[in-house]
């Protein structure tokens, strides 16, 4: 793997580990799945394929962040608006 792509892959892995701390099924579950996904593609050497995989990983990270924001929004909405709707 080329040096700039290697650093991008490592950065993505670390960012996903950080984002995965709040995963609903638990950090250990997320970490195992993440490691399996990265190990499955460890032998890929084509730079274009690696770039595609990095783009997919970044998409997954954005989806996880959206999931967390939605969960926080629902919790706040439930806290503040459910009591008004029941009156």
Protein backbone atom coordinates (compact mmCIF):
# COMPACT_ATOMS: atom_id res chain seq x y z
CA UNK A 1 0.00 0.00 0.00
CA UNK A 2 1.28 3.43 -0.86
CA UNK A 3 2.33 5.61 2.05
CA UNK A 4 -0.38 8.32 1.75
CA UNK A 5 -3.09 5.67 1.42
CA UNK A 6 -1.76 3.79 4.40
CA UNK A 7 -1.97 6.88 6.57
CA UNK A 8 -5.52 7.53 5.31
CA UNK A 9 -6.55 3.97 6.20
CA UNK A 10 -5.02 4.21 9.69
CA UNK A 11 -6.68 7.59 10.25
CA UNK A 12 -10.06 6.19 9.15
CA UNK A 13 -9.65 3.18 11.47
CA UNK A 14 -8.85 5.41 14.44
CA UNK A 15 -11.74 7.75 13.68
CA UNK A 16 -14.16 4.84 13.39
CA UNK A 17 -12.90 3.42 16.70
CA UNK A 18 -13.56 6.79 18.31
CA UNK A 19 -17.02 7.13 16.79
CA UNK A 20 -17.86 3.52 17.68
CA UNK A 21 -17.56 4.14 21.41
CA UNK A 22 -21.25 5.06 21.59
CA UNK A 23 -22.52 2.27 19.32
CA UNK A 24 -25.89 0.97 20.58
CA UNK A 25 -24.76 -2.68 20.73
CA UNK A 26 -21.63 -1.77 22.66
CA UNK A 27 -18.05 -0.80 22.02
CA UNK A 28 -16.74 -4.39 22.04
CA UNK A 29 -19.25 -5.48 19.39
CA UNK A 30 -18.36 -2.52 17.19
CA UNK A 31 -14.61 -3.02 17.62
CA UNK A 32 -14.82 -6.70 16.60
CA UNK A 33 -16.88 -5.90 13.52
CA UNK A 34 -14.58 -3.02 12.56
CA UNK A 35 -11.46 -5.14 12.89
CA UNK A 36 -13.04 -7.94 10.84
CA UNK A 37 -13.98 -5.49 8.08
CA UNK A 38 -10.47 -4.06 7.91
CA UNK A 39 -8.82 -7.49 8.07
CA UNK A 40 -11.03 -8.73 5.24
CA UNK A 41 -9.57 -6.06 2.97
CA UNK A 42 -5.98 -6.12 4.21
CA UNK A 43 -4.64 -7.74 1.04
CA UNK A 44 -6.08 -5.13 -1.35
CA UNK A 45 -3.24 -3.45 -3.21
CA UNK A 46 -5.03 -1.60 -6.03
CA UNK A 47 -4.94 2.14 -5.15
CA UNK A 48 -8.34 2.79 -6.77
CA UNK A 49 -9.97 -0.03 -4.81
CA UNK A 50 -8.38 1.27 -1.60
CA UNK A 51 -9.77 4.75 -2.31
CA UNK A 52 -13.23 3.23 -2.83
CA UNK A 53 -12.97 1.37 0.47
CA UNK A 54 -11.85 4.55 2.26
CA UNK A 55 -14.83 6.42 0.78
CA UNK A 56 -17.15 3.67 1.99
CA UNK A 57 -15.62 3.84 5.47
CA UNK A 58 -16.12 7.61 5.56
CA UNK A 59 -19.75 7.10 4.54
CA UNK A 60 -20.22 4.61 7.38
CA UNK A 61 -18.71 7.12 9.80
CA UNK A 62 -21.13 9.84 8.67
CA UNK A 63 -24.05 7.42 9.03
CA UNK A 64 -22.97 6.56 12.57
CA UNK A 65 -22.72 10.23 13.48
CA UNK A 66 -26.22 10.79 12.05
CA UNK A 67 -27.49 7.86 14.11
CA UNK A 68 -26.05 9.36 17.29
CA UNK A 69 -27.46 12.83 16.58
CA UNK A 70 -30.87 11.35 15.86
CA UNK A 71 -30.77 9.37 19.10
CA UNK A 72 -29.85 12.47 21.08
CA UNK A 73 -32.54 14.50 19.31
CA UNK A 74 -35.20 11.89 20.09
CA UNK A 75 -34.17 11.79 23.74
CA UNK A 76 -34.37 15.58 24.05
CA UNK A 77 -37.67 15.71 22.18
CA UNK A 78 -39.11 13.04 24.44
CA UNK A 79 -37.89 14.87 27.53
CA UNK A 80 -39.34 18.24 26.60
CA UNK A 81 -42.31 17.62 24.33
CA UNK A 82 -43.97 14.44 25.59
CA UNK A 83 -45.11 16.18 28.79
CA UNK A 84 -46.71 19.01 26.77
CA UNK A 85 -48.50 16.62 24.41
CA UNK A 86 -50.14 14.69 27.24
CA UNK A 87 -51.77 17.73 28.81
